[in-house]
Each structure stands twice: as structure tokens, then as C-alpha cells.
Short mmCIF file of C-alpha atoms in Angstrom, two decimals:
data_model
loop_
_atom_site.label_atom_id
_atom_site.label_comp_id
_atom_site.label_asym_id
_atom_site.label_seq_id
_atom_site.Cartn_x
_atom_site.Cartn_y
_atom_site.Cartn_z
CA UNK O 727 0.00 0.00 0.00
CA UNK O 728 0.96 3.47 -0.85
CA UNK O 729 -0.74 6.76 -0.94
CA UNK O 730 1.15 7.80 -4.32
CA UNK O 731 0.77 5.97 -7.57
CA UNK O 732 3.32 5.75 -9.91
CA UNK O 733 2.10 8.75 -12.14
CA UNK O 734 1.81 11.15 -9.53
CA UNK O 735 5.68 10.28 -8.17
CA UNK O 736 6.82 11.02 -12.01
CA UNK O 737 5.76 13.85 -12.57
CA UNK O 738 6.19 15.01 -8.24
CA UNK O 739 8.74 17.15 -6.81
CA UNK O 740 12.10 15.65 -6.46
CA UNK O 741 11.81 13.32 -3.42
CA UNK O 742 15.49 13.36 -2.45
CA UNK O 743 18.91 13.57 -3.47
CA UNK O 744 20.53 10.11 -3.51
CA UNK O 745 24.08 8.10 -3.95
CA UNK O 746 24.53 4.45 -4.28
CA UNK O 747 27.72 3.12 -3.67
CA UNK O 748 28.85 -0.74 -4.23
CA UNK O 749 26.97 -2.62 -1.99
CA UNK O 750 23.80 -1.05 -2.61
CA UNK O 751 24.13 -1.28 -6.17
CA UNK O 752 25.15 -4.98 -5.91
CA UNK O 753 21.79 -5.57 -4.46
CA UNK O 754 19.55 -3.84 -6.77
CA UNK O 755 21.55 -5.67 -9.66
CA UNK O 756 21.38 -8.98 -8.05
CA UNK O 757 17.39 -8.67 -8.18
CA UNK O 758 17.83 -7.21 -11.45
CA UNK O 759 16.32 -3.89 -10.62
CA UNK O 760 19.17 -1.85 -11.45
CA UNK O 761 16.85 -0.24 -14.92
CA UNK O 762 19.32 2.93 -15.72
CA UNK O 763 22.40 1.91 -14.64
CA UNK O 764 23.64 1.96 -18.70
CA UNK O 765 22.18 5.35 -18.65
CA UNK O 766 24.00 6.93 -15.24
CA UNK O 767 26.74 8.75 -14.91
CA UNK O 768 29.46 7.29 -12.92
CA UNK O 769 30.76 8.62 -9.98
CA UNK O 770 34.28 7.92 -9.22
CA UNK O 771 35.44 9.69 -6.49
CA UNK O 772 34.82 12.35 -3.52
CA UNK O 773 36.40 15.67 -2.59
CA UNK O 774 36.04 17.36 0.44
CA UNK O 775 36.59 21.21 0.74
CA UNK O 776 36.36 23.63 3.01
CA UNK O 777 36.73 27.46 2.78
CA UNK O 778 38.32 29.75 4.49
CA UNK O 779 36.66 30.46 7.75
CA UNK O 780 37.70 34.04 7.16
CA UNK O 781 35.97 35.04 4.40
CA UNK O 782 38.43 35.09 2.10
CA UNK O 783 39.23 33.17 -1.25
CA UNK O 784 41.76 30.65 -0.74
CA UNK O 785 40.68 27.46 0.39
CA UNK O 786 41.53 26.42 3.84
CA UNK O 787 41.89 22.21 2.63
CA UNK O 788 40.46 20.08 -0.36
CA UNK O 789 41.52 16.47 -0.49
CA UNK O 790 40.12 13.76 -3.10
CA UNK O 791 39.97 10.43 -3.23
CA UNK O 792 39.12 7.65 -5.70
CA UNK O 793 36.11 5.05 -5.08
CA UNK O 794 37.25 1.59 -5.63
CA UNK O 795 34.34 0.80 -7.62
CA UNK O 796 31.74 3.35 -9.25
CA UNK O 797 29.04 4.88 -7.34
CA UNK O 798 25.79 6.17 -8.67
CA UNK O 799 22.82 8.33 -8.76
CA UNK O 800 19.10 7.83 -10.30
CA UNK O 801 16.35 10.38 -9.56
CA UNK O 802 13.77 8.61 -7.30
CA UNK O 803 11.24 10.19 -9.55
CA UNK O 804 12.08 7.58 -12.01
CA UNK O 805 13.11 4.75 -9.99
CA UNK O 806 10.58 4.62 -7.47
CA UNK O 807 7.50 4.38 -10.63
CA UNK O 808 9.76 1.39 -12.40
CA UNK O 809 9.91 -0.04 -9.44
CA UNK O 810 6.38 -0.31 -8.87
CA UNK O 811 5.50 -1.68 -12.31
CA UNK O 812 8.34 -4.23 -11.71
CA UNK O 813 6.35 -5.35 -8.59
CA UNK O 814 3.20 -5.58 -10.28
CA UNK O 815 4.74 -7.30 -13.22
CA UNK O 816 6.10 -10.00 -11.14
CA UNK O 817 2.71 -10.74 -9.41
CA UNK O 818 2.35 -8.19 -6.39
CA UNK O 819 -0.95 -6.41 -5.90
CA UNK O 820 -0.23 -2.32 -5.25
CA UNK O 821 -2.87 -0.53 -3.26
CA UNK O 822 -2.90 3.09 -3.99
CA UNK O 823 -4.46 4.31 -0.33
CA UNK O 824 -4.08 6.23 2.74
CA UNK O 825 -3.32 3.94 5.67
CA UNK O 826 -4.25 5.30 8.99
CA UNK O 827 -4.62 3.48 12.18
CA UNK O 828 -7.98 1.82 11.21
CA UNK O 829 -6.30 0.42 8.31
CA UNK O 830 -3.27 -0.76 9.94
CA UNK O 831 -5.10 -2.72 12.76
CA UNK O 832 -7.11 -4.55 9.39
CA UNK O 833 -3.80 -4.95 7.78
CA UNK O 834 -2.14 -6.15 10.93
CA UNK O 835 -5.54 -9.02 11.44
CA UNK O 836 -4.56 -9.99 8.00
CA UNK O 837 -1.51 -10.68 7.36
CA UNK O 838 1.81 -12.41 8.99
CA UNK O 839 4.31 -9.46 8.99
CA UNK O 840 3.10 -5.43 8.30
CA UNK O 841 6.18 -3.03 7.47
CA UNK O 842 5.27 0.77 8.15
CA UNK O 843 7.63 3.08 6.35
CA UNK O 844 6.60 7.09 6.19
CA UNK O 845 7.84 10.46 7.57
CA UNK O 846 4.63 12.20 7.48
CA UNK O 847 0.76 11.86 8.18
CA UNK O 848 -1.39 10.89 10.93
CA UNK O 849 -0.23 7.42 11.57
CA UNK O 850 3.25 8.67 12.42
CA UNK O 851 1.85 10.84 14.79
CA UNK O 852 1.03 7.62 17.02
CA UNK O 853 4.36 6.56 16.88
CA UNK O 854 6.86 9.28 19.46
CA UNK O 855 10.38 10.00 19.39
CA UNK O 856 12.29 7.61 21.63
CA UNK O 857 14.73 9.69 23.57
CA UNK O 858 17.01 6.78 24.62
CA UNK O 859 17.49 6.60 20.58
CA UNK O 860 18.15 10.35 20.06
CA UNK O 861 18.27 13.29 21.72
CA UNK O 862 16.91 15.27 19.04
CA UNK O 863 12.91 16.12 19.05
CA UNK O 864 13.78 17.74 15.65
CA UNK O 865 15.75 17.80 12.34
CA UNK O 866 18.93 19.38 12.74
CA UNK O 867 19.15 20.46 9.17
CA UNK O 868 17.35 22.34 6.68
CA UNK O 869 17.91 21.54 2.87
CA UNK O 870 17.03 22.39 -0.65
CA UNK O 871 17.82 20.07 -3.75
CA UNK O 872 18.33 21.03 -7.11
CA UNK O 873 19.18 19.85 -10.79
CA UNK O 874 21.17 22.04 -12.77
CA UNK O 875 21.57 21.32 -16.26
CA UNK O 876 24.84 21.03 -18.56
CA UNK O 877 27.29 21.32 -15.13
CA UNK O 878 30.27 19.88 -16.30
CA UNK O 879 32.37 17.73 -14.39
CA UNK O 880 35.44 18.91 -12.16
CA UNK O 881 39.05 17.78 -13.55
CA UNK O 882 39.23 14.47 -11.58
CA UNK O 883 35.31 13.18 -13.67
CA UNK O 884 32.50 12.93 -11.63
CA UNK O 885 32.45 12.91 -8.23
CA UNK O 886 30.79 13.74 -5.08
CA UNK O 887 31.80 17.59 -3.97
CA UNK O 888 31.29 17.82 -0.25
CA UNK O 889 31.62 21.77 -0.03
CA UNK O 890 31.58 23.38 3.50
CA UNK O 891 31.29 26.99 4.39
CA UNK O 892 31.93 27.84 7.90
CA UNK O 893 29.19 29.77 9.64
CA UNK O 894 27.13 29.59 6.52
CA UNK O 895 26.31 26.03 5.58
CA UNK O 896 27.46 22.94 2.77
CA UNK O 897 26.87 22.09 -0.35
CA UNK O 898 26.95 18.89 -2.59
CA UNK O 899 27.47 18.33 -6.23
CA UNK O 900 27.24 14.96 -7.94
CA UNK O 901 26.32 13.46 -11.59
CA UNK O 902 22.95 12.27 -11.35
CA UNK O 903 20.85 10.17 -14.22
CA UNK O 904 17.20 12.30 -13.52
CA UNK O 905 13.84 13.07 -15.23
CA UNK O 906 14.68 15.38 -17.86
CA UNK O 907 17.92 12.86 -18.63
CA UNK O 908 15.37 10.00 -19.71
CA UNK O 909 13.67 12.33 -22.19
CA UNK O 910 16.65 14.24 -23.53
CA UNK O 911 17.43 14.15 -27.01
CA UNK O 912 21.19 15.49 -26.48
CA UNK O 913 23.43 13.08 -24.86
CA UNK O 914 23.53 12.66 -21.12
CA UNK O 915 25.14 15.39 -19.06
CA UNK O 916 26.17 16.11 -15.74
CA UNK O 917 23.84 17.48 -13.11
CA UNK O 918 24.46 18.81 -9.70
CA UNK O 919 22.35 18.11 -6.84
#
């Protein structure tokens, strides 16, 4: 069950920025779910710079480093709606609903195991913030994400930028494989995010 159907997460806001590295990519590819990975951009390596706490223009330390293997990044705005006609392809039923607590008792009489996964709505409202587990009671960041068209990679290919301003925040730049990628008539570019 899901309150979204696939047509409404394709054409939806961006849902998140995302990387892959290794691992998880060897698990989408070993149940053959990895759809665009011909299509995305590798990612190679990470740098990690901060400026000058100052103000001024040098920068105060960069380092880079290779990945051992290629990591990569596919907007959830096309995975998530491939993945769902996957499911239903192989034989799973999706039910495009709300689920509130009525619905979860009924789902939890009927069936062996019941996996709950959202951030927002009413159900997660029943469910409070265990302060042995954080001590947080809220997020500790604010963020924005954004794809920028025909960014071109930095000298070492692309890579994850991890770019950190003292006193005023961090940004992140990475090749990503997203919407307007799958409909482009130009070859692929990079795109920051």
C-alpha cells in the first residue's frame, strides 16, 4: 500500500537527493532492478573542501579520493515508478491508499508481517520519538535540492563535492541520471544536486 501511484511520483517534486555506492548497487543488480544503470553517470570519487573560515578566497583544505568501484545516482522520480511496475509485473498487488490506524489494525488481522515506512501523516503521529534513541525532538538540518543542467564535471570526472562553508552552511554536487535525462534528445550530461 501506498498513498502515491506511480504517475503522480513522475511527474512530483524531487523526493530526495541520492548516492549508491557498491553494496547497494550490488543488491539492486542482483534482483535485477538496477533499470538505468547503462544510462547513469558514474561517480568515481569524492572531494572534500572547506573554505576559508575568514571570508576570504583561498581554500583552507580540499583532499580527493578515488572510489574503488563506481558509485551512482538515479532520480527517485524515475526509480521509485519502475519499481512499482516491476512489482506488479512479477505478481504483487499495489494498493494506492491512505493507511491510517484503522487500516493498519485490518492490515495487521490480515496478514503475517506489516512493514510501516513514512515520515509524514497521521499514523506517524502515534508513533513518538524515543529519547534513549536520540536526543533530538527535531531535524537538525534544513535543505534544498536542485538539478542544474549542462554542469560539467570537475578535472578528476565525476564525483561527489562535499563543499563546506563555515558559519554559513554545505553544499553537494554529484552526476545524477534524472527526469529530464530520460527524455533528452542530447546526450547525457552532468547534473548537480
Amino acid at each position: 500500500m501506498t498513498n502515491r501511484d506511480a504517475l503522480s511520483l513522475h511527474r512530483g517534486r524531487v523526493m530526495s537527493s541520492q548516492c549508491m555506492f557498491h553494496q547497494a548497487l550490488e543488491t539492486e543488480r542482483r534482483a535485477k532492478l538496477n533499470f538505468w544503470e547503462e544510462d547513469t553517470p558514474p561517480i568515481k570519487g569524492i572531494r572534500l573542501t572547506m573554505a576559508n573560515p575568514q571570508g576570504t578566497p583561498e581554500v583552507a583544505f580540499s583532499c580527493h579520493a578515488a572510489l574503488e568501484q563506481d558509485a551512482q545516482s538515479v532520480d527517485q522520480r524515475l526509480k521509485m515508478p519502475g519499481w512499482m511496475a516491476e512489482f506488479e509485473n512479477c505478481g504483487g498487488r499495489l494498493v494506492i491508499a491512505d493507511v491510517g490506524i484503522a487500516e493498519l489494525e485490518h492490515l495487521s488481522a490480515d496478514h503475517d508481517l506489516v512493514l510501516l515506512a513514512g515520515g509524514k501523516g497521521e499514523i506517524i503521529n502515534h508513533f513518538a520519538i524515543d529519547p534513549v534513541r536520540t536526543q533530538f525532538d527535531r531535524p537538525q538540518r534544513v535543505l534544498a535540492l536542485t538539478y542544474v543542467h549542462g554542469m560539467q564535471p570537475m578535472e578528476n570526472g565525476g564525483q561527489i563535492n562535499f563543499n563546506f562553508i563555515p558559519g554559513v552552511g554545505e553544499y553537494y554536487t554529484f552526476p545524477a541520471f534524472q527526469l529530464s535525462s530520460f527524455h533528452a534528445e542530447r546526450p547525457l550530461q552532468y547534473y548537480g544536486v
